[in-house]
Every structure is written in C-alpha cells, then in structure tokens.
PDB file of C-alpha atoms and ligand atoms in Angstrom:
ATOM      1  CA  UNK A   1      89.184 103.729 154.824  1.00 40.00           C
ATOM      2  CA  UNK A   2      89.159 105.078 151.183  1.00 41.00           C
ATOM      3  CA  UNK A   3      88.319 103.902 148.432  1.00 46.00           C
ATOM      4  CA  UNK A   4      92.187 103.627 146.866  1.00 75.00           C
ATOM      5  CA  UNK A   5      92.937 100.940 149.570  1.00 94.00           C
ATOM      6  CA  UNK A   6      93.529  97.777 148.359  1.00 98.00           C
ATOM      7  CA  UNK A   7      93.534  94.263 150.506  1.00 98.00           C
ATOM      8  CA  UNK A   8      94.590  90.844 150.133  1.00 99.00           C
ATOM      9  CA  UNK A   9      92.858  88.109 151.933  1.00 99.00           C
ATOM     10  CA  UNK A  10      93.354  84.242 151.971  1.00 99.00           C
ATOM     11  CA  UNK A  11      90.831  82.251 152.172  1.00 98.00           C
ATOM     12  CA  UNK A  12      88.530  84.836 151.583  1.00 98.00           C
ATOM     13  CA  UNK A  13      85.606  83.194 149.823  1.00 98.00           C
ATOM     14  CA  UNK A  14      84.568  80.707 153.109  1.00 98.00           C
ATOM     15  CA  UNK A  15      84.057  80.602 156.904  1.00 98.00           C
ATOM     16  CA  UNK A  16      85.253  83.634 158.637  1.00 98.00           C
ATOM     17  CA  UNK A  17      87.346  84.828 155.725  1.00 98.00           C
ATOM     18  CA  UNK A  18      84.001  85.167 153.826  1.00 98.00           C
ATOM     19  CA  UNK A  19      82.641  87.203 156.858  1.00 98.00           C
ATOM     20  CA  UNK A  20      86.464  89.566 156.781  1.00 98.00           C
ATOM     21  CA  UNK A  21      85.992  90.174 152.917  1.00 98.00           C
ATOM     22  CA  UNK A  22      82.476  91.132 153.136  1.00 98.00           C
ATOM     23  CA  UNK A  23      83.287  93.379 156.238  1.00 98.00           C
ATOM     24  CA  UNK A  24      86.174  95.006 153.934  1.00 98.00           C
ATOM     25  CA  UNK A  25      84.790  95.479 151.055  1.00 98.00           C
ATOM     26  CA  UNK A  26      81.762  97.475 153.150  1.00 97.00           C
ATOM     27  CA  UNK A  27      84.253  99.862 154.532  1.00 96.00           C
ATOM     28  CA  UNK A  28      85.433 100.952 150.201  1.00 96.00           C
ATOM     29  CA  UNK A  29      88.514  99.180 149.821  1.00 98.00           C
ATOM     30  CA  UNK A  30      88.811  96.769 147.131  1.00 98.00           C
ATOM     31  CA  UNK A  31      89.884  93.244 147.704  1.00 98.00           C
ATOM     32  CA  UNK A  32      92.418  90.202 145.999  1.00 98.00           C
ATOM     33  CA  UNK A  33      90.316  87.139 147.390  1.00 98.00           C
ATOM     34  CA  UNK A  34      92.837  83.836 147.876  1.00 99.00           C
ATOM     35  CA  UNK A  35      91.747  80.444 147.930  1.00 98.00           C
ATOM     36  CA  UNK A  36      92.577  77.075 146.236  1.00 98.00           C
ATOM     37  CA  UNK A  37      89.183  76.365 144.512  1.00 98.00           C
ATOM     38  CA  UNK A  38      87.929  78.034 141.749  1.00 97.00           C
ATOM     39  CA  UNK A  39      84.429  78.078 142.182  1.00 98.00           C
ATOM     40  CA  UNK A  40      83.602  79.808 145.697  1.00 98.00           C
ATOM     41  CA  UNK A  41      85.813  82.508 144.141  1.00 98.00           C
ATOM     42  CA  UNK A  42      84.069  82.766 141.436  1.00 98.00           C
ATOM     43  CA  UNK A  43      81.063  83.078 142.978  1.00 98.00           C
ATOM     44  CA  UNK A  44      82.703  85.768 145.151  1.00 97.00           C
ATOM     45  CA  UNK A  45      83.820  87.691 141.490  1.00 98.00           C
ATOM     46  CA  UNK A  46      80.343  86.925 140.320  1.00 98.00           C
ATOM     47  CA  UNK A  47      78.356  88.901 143.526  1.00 98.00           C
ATOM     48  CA  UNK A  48      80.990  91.699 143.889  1.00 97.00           C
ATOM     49  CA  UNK A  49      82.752  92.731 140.873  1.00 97.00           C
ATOM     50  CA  UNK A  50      85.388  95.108 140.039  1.00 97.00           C
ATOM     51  CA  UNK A  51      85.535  95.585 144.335  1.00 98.00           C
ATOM     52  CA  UNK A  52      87.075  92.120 143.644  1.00 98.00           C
ATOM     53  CA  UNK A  53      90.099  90.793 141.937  1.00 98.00           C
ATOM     54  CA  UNK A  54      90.525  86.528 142.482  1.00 98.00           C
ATOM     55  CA  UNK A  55      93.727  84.402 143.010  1.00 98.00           C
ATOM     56  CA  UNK A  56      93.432  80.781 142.795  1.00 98.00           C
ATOM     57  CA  UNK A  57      96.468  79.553 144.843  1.00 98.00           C
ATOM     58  CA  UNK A  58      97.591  77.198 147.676  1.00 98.00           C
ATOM     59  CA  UNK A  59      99.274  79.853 149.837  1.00 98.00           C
ATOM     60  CA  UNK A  60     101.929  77.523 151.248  1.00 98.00           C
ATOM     61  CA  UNK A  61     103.232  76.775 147.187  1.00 98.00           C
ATOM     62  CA  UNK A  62     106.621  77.903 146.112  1.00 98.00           C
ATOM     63  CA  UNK A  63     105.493  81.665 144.382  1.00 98.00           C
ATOM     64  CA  UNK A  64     102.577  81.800 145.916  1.00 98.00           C
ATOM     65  CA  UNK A  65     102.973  84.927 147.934  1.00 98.00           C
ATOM     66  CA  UNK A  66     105.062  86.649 145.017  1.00 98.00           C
ATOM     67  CA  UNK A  67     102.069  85.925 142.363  1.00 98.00           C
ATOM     68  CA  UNK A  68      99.593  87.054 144.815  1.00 98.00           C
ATOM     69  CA  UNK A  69     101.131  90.766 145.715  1.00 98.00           C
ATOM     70  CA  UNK A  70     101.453  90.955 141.604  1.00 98.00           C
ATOM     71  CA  UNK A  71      98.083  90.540 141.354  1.00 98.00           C
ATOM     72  CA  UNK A  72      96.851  93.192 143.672  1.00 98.00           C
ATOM     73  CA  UNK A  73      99.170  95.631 142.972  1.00 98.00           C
ATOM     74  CA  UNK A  74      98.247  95.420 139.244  1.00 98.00           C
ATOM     75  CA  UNK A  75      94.316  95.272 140.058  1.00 98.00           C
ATOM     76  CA  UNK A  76      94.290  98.241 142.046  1.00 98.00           C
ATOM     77  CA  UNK A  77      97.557  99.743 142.115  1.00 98.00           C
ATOM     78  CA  UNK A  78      98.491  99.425 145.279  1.00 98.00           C
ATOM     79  CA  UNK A  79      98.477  97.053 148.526  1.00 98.00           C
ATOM     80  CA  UNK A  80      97.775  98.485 151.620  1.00 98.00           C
ATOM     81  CA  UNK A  81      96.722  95.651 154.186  1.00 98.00           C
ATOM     82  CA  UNK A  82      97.494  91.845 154.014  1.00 99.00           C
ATOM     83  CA  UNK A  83      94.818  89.816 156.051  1.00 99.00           C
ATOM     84  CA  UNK A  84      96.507  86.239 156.777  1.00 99.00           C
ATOM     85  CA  UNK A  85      93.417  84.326 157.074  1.00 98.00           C
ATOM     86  CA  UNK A  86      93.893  80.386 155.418  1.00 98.00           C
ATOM     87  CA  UNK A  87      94.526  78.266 157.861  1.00 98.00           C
ATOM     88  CA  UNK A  88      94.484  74.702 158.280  1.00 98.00           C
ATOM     89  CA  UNK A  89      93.207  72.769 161.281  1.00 97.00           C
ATOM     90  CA  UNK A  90      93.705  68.710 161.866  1.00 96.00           C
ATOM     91  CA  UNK A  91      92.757  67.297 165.210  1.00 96.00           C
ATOM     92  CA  UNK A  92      93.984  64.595 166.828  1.00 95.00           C
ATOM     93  CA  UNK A  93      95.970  63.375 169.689  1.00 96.00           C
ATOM     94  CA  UNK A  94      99.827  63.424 170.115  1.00 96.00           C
ATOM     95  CA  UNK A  95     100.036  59.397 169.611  1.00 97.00           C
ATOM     96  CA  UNK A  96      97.484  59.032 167.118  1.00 95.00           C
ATOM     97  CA  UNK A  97      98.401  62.069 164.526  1.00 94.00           C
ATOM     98  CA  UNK A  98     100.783  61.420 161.742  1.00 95.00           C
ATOM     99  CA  UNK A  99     103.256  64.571 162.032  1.00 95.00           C
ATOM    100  CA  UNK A 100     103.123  65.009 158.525  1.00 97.00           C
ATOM    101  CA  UNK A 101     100.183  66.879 159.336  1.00 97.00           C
ATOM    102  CA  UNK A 102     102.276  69.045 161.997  1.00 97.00           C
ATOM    103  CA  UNK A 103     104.426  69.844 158.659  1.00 98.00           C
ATOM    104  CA  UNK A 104     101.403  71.023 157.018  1.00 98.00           C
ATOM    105  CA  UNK A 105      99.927  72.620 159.261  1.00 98.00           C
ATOM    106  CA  UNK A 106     103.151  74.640 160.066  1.00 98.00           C
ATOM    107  CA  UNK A 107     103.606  75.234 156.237  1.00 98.00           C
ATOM    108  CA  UNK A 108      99.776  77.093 156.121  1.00 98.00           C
ATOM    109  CA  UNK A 109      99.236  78.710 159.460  1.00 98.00           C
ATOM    110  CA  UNK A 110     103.065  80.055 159.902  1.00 98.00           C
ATOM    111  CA  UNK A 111     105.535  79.834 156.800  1.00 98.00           C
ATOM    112  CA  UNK A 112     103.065  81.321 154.595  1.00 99.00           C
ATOM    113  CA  UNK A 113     101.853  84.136 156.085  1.00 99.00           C
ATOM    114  CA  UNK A 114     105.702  85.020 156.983  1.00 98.00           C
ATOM    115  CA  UNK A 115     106.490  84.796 153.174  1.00 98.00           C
ATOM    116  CA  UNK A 116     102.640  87.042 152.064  1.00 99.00           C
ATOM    117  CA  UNK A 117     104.698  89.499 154.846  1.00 99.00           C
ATOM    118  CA  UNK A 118     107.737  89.028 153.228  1.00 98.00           C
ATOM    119  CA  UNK A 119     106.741  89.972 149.362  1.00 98.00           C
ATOM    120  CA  UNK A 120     104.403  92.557 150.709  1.00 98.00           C
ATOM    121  CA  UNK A 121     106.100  94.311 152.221  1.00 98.00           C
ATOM    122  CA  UNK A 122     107.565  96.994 150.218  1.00 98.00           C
ATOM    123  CA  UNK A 123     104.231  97.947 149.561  1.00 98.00           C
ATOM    124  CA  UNK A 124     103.081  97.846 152.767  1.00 98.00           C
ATOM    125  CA  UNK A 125     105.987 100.255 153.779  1.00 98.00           C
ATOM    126  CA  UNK A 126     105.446 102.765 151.073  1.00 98.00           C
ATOM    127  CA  UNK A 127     101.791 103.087 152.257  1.00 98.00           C
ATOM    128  CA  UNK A 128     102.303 102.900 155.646  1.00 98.00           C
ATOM    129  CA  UNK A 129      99.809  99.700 155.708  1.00 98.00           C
ATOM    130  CA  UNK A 130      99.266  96.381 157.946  1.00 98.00           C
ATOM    131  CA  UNK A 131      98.954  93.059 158.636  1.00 99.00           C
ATOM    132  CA  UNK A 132      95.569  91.259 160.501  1.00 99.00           C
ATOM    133  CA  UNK A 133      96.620  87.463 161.237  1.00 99.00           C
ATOM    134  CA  UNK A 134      93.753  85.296 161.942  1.00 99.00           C
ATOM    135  CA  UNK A 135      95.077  83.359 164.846  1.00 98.00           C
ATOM    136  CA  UNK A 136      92.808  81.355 167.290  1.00 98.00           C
ATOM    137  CA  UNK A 137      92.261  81.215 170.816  1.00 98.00           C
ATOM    138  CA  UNK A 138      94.402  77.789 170.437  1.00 97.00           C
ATOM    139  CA  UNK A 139      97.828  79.849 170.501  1.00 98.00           C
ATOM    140  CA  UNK A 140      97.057  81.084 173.791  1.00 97.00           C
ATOM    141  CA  UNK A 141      95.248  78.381 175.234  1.00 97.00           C
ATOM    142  CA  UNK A 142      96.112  74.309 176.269  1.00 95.00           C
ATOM    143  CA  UNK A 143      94.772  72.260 173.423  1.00 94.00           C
ATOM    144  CA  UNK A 144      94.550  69.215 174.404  1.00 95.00           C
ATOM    145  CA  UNK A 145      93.734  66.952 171.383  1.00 95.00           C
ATOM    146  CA  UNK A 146      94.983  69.972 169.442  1.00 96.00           C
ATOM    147  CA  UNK A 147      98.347  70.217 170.305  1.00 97.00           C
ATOM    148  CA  UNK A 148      99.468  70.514 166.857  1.00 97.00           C
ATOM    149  CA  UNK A 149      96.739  72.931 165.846  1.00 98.00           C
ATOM    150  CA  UNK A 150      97.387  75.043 169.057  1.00 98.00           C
ATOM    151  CA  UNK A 151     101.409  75.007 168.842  1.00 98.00           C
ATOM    152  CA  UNK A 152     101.060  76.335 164.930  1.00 98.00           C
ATOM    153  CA  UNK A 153      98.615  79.312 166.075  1.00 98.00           C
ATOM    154  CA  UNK A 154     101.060  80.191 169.040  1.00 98.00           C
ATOM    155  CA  UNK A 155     103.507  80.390 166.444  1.00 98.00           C
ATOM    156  CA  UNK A 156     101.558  82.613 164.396  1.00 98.00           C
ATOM    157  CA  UNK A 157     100.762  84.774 167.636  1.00 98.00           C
ATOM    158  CA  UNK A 158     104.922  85.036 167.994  1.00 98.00           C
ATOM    159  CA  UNK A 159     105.467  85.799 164.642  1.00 98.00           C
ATOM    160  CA  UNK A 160     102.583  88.742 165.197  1.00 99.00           C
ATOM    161  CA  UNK A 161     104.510  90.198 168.305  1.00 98.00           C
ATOM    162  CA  UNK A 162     108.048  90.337 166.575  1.00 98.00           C
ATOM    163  CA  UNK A 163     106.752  91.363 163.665  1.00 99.00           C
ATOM    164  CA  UNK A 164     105.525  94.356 165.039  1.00 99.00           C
ATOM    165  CA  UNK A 165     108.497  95.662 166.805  1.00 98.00           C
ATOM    166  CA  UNK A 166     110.419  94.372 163.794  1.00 98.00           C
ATOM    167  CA  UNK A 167     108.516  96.565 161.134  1.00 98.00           C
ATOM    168  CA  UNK A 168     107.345  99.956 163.312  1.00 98.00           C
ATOM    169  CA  UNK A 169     107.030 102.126 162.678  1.00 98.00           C
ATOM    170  CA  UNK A 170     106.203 101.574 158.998  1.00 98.00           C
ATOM    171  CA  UNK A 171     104.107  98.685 158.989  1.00 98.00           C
ATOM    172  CA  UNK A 172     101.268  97.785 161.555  1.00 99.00           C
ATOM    173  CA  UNK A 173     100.799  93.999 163.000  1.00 99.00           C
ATOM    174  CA  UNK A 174      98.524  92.658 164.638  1.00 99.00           C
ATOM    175  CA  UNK A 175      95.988  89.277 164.705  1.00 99.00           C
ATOM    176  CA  UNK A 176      92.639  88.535 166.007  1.00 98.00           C
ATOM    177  CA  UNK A 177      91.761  85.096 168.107  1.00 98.00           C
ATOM    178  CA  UNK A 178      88.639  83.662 167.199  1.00 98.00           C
ATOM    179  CA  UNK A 179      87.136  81.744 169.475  1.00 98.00           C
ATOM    180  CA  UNK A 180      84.622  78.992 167.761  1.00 97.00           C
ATOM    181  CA  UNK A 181      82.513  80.218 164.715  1.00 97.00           C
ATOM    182  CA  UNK A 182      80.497  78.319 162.511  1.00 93.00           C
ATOM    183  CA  UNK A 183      82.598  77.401 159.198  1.00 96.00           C
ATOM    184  CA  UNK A 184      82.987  74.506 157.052  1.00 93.00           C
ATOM    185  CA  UNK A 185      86.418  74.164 158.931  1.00 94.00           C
ATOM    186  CA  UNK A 186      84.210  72.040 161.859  1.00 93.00           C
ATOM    187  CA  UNK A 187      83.722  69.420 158.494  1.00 91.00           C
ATOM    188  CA  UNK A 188      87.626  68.905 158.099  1.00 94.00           C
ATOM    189  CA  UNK A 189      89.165  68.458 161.033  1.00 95.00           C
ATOM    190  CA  UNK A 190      89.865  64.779 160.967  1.00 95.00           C
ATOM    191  CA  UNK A 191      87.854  64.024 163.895  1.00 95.00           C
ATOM    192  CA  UNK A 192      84.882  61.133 163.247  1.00 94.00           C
ATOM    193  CA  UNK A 193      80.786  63.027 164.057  1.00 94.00           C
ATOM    194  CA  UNK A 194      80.824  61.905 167.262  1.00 95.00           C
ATOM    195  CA  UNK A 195      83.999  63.708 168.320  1.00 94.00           C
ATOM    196  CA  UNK A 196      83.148  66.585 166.510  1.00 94.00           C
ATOM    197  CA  UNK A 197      79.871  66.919 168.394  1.00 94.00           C
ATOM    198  CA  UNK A 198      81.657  65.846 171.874  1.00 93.00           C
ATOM    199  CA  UNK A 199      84.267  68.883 171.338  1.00 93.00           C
ATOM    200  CA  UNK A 200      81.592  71.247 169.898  1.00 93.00           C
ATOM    201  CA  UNK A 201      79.449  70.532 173.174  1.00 94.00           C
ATOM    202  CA  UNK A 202      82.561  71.436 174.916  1.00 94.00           C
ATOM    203  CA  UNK A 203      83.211  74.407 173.912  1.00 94.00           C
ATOM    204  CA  UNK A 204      79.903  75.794 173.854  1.00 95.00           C
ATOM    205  CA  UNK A 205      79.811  75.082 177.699  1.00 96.00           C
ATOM    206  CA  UNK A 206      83.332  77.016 177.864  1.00 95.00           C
ATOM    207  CA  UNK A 207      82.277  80.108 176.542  1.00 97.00           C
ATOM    208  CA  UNK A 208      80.434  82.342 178.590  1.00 97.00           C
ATOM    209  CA  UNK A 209      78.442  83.830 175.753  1.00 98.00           C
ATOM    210  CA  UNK A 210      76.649  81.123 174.990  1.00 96.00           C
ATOM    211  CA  UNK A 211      76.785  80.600 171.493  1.00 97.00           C
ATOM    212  CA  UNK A 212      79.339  79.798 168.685  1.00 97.00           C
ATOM    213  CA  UNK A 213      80.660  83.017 166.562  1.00 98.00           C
ATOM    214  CA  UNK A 214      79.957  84.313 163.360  1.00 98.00           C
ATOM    215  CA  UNK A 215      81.896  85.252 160.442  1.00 98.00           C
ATOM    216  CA  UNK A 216      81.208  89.193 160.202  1.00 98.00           C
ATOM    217  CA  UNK A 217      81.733  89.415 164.025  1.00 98.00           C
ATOM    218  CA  UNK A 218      85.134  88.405 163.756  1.00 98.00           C
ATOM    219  CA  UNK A 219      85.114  90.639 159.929  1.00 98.00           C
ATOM    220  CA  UNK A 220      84.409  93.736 161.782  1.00 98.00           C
ATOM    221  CA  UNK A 221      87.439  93.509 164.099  1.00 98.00           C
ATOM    222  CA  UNK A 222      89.936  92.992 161.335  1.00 98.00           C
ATOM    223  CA  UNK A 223      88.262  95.844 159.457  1.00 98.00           C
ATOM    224  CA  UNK A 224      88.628  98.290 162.137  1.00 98.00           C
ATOM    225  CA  UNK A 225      92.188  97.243 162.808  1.00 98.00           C
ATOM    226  CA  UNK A 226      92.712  97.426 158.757  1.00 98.00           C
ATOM    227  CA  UNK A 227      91.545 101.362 159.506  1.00 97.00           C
ATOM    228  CA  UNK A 228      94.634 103.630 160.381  1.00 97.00           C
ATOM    229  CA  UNK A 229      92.090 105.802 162.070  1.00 97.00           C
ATOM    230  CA  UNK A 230      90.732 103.837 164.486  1.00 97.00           C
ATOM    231  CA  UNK A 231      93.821 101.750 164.863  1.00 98.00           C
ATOM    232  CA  UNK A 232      96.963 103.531 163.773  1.00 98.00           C
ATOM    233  CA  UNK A 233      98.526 103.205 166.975  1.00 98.00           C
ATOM    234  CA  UNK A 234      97.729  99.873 167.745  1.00 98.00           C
ATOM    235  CA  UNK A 235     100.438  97.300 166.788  1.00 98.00           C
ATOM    236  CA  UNK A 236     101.517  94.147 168.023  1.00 98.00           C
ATOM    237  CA  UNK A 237      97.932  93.408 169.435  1.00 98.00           C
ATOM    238  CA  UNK A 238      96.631  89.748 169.602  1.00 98.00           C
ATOM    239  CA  UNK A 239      92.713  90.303 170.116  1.00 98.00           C
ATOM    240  CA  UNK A 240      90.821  87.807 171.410  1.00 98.00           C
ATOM    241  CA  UNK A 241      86.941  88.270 170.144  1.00 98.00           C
ATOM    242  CA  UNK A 242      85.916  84.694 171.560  1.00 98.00           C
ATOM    243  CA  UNK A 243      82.168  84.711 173.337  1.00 98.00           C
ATOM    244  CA  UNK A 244      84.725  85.194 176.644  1.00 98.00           C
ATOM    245  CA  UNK A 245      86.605  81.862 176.147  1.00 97.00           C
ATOM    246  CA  UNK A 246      89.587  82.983 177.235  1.00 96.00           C
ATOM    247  CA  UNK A 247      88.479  85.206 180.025  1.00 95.00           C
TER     248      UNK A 247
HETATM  249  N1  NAP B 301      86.067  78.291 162.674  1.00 71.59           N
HETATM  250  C1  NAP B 301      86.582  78.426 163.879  1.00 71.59           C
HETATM  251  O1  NAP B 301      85.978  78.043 164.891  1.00 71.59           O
HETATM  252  C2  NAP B 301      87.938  79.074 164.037  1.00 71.59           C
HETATM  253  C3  NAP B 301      88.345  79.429 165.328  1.00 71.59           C
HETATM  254  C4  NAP B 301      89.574  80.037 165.509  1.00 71.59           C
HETATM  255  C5  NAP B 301      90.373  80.298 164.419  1.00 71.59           C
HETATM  256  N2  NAP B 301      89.965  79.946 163.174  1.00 71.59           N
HETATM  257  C6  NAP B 301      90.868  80.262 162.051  1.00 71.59           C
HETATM  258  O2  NAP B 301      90.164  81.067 161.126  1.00 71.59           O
HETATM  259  C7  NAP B 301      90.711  80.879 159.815  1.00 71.59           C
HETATM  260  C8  NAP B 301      89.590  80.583 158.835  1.00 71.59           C
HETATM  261  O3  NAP B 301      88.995  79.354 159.206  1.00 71.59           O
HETATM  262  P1  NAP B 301      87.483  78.969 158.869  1.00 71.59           P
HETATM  263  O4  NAP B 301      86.922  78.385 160.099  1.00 71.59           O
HETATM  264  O5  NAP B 301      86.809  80.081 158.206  1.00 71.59           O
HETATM  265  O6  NAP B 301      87.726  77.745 157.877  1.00 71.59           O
HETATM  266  P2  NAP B 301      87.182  77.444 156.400  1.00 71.59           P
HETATM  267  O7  NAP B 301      85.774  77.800 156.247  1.00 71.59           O
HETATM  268  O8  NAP B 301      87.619  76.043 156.150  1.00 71.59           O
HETATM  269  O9  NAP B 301      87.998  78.454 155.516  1.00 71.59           O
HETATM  270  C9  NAP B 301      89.325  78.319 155.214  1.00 71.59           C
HETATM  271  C10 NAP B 301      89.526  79.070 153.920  1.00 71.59           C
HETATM  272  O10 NAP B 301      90.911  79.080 153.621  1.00 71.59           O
HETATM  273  C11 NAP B 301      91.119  78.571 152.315  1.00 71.59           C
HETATM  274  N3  NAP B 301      92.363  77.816 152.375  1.00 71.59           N
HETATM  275  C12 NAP B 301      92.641  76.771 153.167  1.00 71.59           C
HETATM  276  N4  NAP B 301      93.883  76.326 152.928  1.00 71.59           N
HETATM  277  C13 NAP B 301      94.394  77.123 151.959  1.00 71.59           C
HETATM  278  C14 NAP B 301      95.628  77.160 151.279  1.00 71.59           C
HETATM  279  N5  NAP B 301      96.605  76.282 151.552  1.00 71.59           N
HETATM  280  N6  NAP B 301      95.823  78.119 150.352  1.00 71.59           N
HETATM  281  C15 NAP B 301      94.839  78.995 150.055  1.00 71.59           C
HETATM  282  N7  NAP B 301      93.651  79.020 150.674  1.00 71.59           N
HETATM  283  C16 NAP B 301      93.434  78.066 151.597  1.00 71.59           C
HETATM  284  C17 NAP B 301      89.903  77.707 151.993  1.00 71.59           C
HETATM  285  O11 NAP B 301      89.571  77.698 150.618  1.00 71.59           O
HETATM  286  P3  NAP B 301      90.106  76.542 149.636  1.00 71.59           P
HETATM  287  O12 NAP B 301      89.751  75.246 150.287  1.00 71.59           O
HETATM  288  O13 NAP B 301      89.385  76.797 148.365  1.00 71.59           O
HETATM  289  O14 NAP B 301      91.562  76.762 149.522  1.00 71.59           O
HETATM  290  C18 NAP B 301      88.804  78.431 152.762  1.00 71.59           C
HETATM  291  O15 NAP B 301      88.217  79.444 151.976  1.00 71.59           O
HETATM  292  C19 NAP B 301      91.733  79.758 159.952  1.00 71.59           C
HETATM  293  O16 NAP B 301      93.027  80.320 160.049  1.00 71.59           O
HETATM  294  C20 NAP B 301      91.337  79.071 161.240  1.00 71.59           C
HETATM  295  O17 NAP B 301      92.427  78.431 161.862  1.00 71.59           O
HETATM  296  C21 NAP B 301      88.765  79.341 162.957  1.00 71.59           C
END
C-alpha cells in the first residue's frame, strides 16, 4: 500500500478496531480514526500523529457519514478504503429484550455503514478503493440468545454480497467474521457476570483453536484485503478468521 492511501475506520481507537488501525497504519497509509469518545482518540492522535486524523462522532447520527468523508478527504486528500468496524452488540433473549435495542442495533451495524458507503463513494470510485465490513461469525451462524445481534450481522453480510456486484468493478467489498476476541465489547453486552462467563466458557469449548482472538489477528486480514495487490480481485468475500468456529 503507499503511502498516499488514506483510510477511514470506526471505532478505531478500541477492541479489534484498535488492532485494524494499528495493522493499517503499519502497512503506510494514513488513517481518520471514528469513535464517540474523545479521549481514546486522543490518545490514539497523541501515540501516532500526523498518520492520524480523529472524528468524534456516533456513526448512526444524521451527517455523520458526510462529516466523516470531509474529514479524510481534507486530511489527506483522498479516501481510498472505508473499514466499517463500530458495531454494537446487546444480548439477550427474544422475550426478554426490549426491541428498541433491535432498532439500535440495526441503526449501527447496518444503516450506517450503508450511508459511510454511500458518501464515500465517489471517492472510492475515482481511486478504485474498498470497503472491509467487520461482520461476526453471528451472521452466519444460529445465535441463540443473540438473535438480534446475529440477524443485524447477517444483514451486514447481505449488504457485503450486493454491494459487491452492485459497485464492480470500481469499488471492492468485502467483510471479515471474527470469531470471539478479547475487547471491552464482552463488558457491554447486557448480560449479568455470570452469563457472560457461562457464554464465554461456551465458546471457548466451540472453537477448535483453543483460545479467544486478538485484535491485530483480525487487523492483518482487513489490511491485506485493504491492499489491491494482494486482494484486487477479491470482492464480495465474507472471511471468517474465527479459531475454526465455524468450520
Ligand atoms: N469482540 C468480539 O468477540 C467480536 C466478535 C465478532 C465481531 N465483533 C465485531 O467487531 C467490531 C468491534 O467490536 P469490539 O469487540 O472491538 O468492541 P469494542 O471494543 O466495544 O469497540 C467498539 C468500538 O466502536 C466504537 N463505537 C461503538 N458504537 C459507535 C457509534 N455508534 N459510533 C461511533 N463509534 C462507535 C467504540 O468507541 P466509542 O464507545 O467511543 O464510540 C469502540 O471504539 C464490532 O462490529 C463487533 O460486532 C466483535
């Protein structure tokens, strides 16, 4: 990748976006990091400088997406990748969930990475660039418990598919499917300790490697399918890099 390539990523400055922007910003390109609170960006600005340019913004707010493609286009000129990483995850059972929190998790995990598309676009065309969604093995697995969760990352792994038949052969898109890693997001789920630690258990014992994931392993895949060279013919792609969970 060279050095002119510029990236946006949301929620870039925790979990596994942390692990995506660190992973990018090793390969030369420089990087518009999104999140809502200040001060993990700032801390991002602080260790990385001008490789950096910070957006404080909900993605799923009315301008978001428009504000954010402003911002990296006038920080480094140009946009060549869009990595659609925010996501929100509530866990809960079908009777027991208030569906308010299907509507939200709809309006992060689907309607605002369509819209980041949407205003990118042009600028992903004129540079021949692409889109990495940061899906989950819940789109392509039963989730049950998750069923909300699940049904907004299946969406997301639709939206990925059409996408790229819709926008070839100017515009690359694909998304990765974590399987568990180690984030914050395990601390805001909604689920009490003891069902966090009962569903942790269980999916330690349902992936065959062993062992949760970690942020730069699932960095490393977006980067290389961020890299026209490596990946320029591969589009449409939902990549599961999940310890085997889905095997
Ligand atoms: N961890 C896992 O086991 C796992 C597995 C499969 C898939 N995933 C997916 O991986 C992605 C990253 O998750 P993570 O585990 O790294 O969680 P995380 O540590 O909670 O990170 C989420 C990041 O997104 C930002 N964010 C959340 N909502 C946002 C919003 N509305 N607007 C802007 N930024 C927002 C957060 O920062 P602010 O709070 O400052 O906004 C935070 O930096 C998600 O899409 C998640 O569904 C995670």
């Amino acid at each position: 990748m060279s050095t002119a390539q510029s990236v946006v990523i949301t929620g870039a400055a925790t979990g596994i976006g942390r692990g995506i922007t660190e992973c990018v910003l090793k390969s030369g390109a420089g990087v518009t990091a999104v999140g809502r609170r200040e001060e993990p960006l700032r801390e991002l600005k602080d260790r990385y400088g001008d490789a950096v340019t910070v957006v404080a913004e909900d993605v799923s707010a009315p301008g978001a997406a428009e504000r954010i493609v402003a911002a990296a286009t006038e920080a480094f000129g140009r946009l060549d990748a869009v990595v659609n990483n925010a996501g929100l995850a509530r866990f809960g059972e079908l009777e027991t969930t208030d569906p308010a929190l299907f509507d939200a998790m709809l309006a992060v995990n689907v309607r605002a990475p369509a819209e980041l598309i949407r205003c990118a676009l042009p600028q992903l065309r004129a540079h021949r660039g692409s889109v990495v969604n940061i899906s989950s093995v819940g789109g392509a697995l039963s989730m049950p418990g998750r069923a909300f969760y699940g049904a907004s990352k299946a969406a997301l792994n639709s939206l990925t598919r059409s996408l790229a038949r819709e926008l070839a052969p100017d515009v690359r898109v694909n998304a990765v499917m974590p399987g568990p890693v180690d984030t914050p997001m395990w601390h805001e789920t909604g689920l009490d300790g003891a069902g966090t630690e009962h569903l942790r258990v269980g999916l330690l014992a349902s992936t065959p490697m062993g062992r949760f994931g970690q942020d730069t392993e699932i960095g490393r895949w977006v980067s290389l399918l961020i890299d026209p060279e490596v990946s320029g013919w591969v589009t449409g792609a939902l990549i599961p890099v999940d310890g085997g969970r889905t095997a």
